[in-house]
Tab-separated table of C-alpha atoms in Angstrom:
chain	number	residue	atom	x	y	z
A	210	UNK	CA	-16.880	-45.622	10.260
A	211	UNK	CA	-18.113	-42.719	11.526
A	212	UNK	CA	-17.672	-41.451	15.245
A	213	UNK	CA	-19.072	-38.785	17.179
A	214	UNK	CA	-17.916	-36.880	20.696
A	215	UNK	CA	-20.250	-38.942	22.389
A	216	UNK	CA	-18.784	-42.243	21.241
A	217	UNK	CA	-15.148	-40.524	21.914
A	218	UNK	CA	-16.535	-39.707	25.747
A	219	UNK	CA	-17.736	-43.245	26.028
A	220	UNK	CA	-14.579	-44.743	25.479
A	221	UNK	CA	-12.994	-44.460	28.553
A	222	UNK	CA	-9.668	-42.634	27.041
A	223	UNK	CA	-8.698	-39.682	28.640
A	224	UNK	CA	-7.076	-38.625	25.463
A	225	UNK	CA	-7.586	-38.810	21.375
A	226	UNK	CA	-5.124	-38.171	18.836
A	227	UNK	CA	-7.308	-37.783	15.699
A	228	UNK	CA	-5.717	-37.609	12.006
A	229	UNK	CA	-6.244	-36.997	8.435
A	230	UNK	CA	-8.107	-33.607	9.067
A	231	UNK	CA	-5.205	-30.882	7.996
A	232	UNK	CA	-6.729	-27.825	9.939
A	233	UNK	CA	-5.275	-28.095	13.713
A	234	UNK	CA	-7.846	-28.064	16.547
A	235	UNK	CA	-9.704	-28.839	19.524
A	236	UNK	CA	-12.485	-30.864	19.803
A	237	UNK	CA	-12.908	-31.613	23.324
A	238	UNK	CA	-11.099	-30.407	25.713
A	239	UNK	CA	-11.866	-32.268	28.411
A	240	UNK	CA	-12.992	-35.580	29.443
A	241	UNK	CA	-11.437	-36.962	26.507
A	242	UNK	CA	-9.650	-34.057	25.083
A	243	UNK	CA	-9.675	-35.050	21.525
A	244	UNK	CA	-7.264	-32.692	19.559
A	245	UNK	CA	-7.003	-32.664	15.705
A	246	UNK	CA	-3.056	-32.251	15.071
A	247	UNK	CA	-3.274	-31.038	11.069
A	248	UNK	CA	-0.416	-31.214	9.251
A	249	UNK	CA	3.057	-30.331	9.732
A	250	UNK	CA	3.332	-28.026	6.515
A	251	UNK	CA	0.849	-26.086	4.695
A	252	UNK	CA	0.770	-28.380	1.202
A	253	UNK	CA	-1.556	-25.756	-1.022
A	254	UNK	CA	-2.009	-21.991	-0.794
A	255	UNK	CA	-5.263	-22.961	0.705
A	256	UNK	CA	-3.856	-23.474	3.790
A	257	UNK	CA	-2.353	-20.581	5.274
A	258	UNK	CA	-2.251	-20.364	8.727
A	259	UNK	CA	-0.059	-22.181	10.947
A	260	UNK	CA	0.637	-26.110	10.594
A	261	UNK	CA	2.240	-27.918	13.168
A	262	UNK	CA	1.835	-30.441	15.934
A	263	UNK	CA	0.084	-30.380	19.673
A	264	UNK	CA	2.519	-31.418	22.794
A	265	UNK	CA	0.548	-33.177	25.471
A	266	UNK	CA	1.220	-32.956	28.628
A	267	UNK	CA	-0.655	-35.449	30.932
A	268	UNK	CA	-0.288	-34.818	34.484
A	269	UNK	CA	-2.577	-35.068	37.706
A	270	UNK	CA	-5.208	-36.557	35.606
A	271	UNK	CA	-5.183	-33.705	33.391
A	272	UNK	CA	-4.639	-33.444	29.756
A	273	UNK	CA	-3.197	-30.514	28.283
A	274	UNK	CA	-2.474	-29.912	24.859
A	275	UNK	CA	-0.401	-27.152	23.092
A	276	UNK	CA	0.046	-26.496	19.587
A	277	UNK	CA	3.621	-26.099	18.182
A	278	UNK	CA	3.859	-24.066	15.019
A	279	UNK	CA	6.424	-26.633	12.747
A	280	UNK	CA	6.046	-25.297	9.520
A	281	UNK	CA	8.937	-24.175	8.156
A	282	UNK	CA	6.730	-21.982	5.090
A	283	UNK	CA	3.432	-20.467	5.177
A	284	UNK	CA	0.760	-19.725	1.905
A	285	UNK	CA	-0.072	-15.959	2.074
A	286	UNK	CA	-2.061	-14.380	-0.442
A	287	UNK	CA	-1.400	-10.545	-0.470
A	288	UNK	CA	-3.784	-7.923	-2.415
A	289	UNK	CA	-1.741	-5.047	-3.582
A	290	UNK	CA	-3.410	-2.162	-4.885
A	291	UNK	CA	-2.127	-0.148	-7.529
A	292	UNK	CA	-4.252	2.986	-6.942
A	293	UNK	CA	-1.903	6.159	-7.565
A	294	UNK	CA	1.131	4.244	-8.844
A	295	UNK	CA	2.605	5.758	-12.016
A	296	UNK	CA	5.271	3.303	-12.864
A	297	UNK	CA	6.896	-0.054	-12.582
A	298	UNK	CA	9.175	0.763	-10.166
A	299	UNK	CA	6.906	2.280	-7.309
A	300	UNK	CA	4.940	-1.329	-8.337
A	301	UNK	CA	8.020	-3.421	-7.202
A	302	UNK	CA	8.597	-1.403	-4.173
A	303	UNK	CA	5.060	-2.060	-3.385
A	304	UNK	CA	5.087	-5.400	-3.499
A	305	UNK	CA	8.192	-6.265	-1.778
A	306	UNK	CA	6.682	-4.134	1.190
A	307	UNK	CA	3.901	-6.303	1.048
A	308	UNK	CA	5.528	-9.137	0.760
A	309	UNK	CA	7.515	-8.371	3.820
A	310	UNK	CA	5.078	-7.350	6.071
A	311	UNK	CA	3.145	-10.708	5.615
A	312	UNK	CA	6.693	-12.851	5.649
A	313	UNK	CA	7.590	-10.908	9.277
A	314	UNK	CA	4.012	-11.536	10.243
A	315	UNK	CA	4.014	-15.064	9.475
A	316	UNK	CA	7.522	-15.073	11.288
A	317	UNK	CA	9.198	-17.625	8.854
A	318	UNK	CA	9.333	-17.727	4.772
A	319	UNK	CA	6.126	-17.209	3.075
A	320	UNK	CA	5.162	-18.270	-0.714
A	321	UNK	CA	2.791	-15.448	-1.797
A	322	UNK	CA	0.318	-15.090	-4.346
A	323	UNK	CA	0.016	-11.938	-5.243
A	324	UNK	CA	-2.547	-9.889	-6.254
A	325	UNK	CA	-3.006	-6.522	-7.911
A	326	UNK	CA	-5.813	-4.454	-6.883
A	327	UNK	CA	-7.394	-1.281	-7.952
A	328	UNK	CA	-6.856	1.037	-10.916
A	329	UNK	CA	-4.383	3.339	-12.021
A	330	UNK	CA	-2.307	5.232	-13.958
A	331	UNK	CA	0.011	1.629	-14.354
A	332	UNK	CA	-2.868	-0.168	-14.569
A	333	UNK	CA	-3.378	0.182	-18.592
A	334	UNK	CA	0.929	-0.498	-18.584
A	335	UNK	CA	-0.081	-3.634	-16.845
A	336	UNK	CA	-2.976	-4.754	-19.269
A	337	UNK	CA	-0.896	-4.657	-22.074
A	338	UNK	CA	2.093	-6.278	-21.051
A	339	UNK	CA	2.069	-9.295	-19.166
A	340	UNK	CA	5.572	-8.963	-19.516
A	341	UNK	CA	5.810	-6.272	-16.744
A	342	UNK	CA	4.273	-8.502	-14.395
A	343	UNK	CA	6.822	-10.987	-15.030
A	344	UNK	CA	9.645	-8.173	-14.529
A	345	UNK	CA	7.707	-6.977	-10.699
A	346	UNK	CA	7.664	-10.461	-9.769
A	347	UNK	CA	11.480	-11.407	-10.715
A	348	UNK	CA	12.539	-7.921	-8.967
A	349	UNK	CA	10.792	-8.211	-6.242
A	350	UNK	CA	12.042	-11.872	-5.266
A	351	UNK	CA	15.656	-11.050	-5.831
A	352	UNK	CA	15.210	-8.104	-3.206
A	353	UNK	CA	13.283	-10.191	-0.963
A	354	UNK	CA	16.084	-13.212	-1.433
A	355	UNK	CA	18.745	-10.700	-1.083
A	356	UNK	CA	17.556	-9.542	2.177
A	357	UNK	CA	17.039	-12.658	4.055
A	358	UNK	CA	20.587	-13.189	3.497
């Protein structure tokens, strides 16, 4: 069955707690407020940005609902670009920056898909051995891993 605002608003609820949608958000905010929770954790790397719940405070005869950021990991995808770099090693360093930046942004652990922009004097290194990609990733985790703890 399928229900619009205006059957929501006809209810006579002064709140809705709607499900199975996995973005978090508002529909109405007032007279119902009608809030989408999402999802708790980000399931796919489609769905990056925060997951978590809404606390509702209901007070006065006023609804008010907050989101709470429960995720405990967050998707990222990162473009690094390989303009200018000359070898493997100025690669890693590059992506672990990257990688960084985005897990300090997100403010908890990320899982990153990576990818490699631009051309370069690495970037023929890279087409020929897939190898080397292999080696960035591995050496970049371990640094990353070793960090956190």
């Amino acid at each position: 069955m399928l229900f619009r605002s205006e059957d929501l608003r006809a209810s006579g609820m002064d709140y809705w707690a709607l499900g199975h949608v996995h973005r978090h958000r508002i529909l109405l905010t007032a007279n119902p407020v009608a809030v989408y929770c999402g999802n708790p954790q980000g399931r796919d790397p489609n769905e990056e940005e925060a997951r978590g719940c809404y606390l509702v405070r209901v007070a006065g005869g006023r609804t008010t609902p907050e989101f709470r950021a429960v995720d405990v990991v967050r998707w990222r995808r990162i473009a690094v670009p390989i303009d200018g770099l000359e070898r493997a090693d100025d690669l890693v360093e590059r992506v672990i920056a990257a990688a960084t930046d985005a897990r300090d942004e997100a403010g908890r652990s990320i899982v990153a898909r990576v990818t490699l922009t631009g051309r370069g004097p690495l970037h023929t290194e890279i087409a020929k051995r897939r190898i080397l990609l292999d080696d960035v990733a591995a050496l970049a985790n371990e640094a990353i891993r070793s960090e956190e703890h």
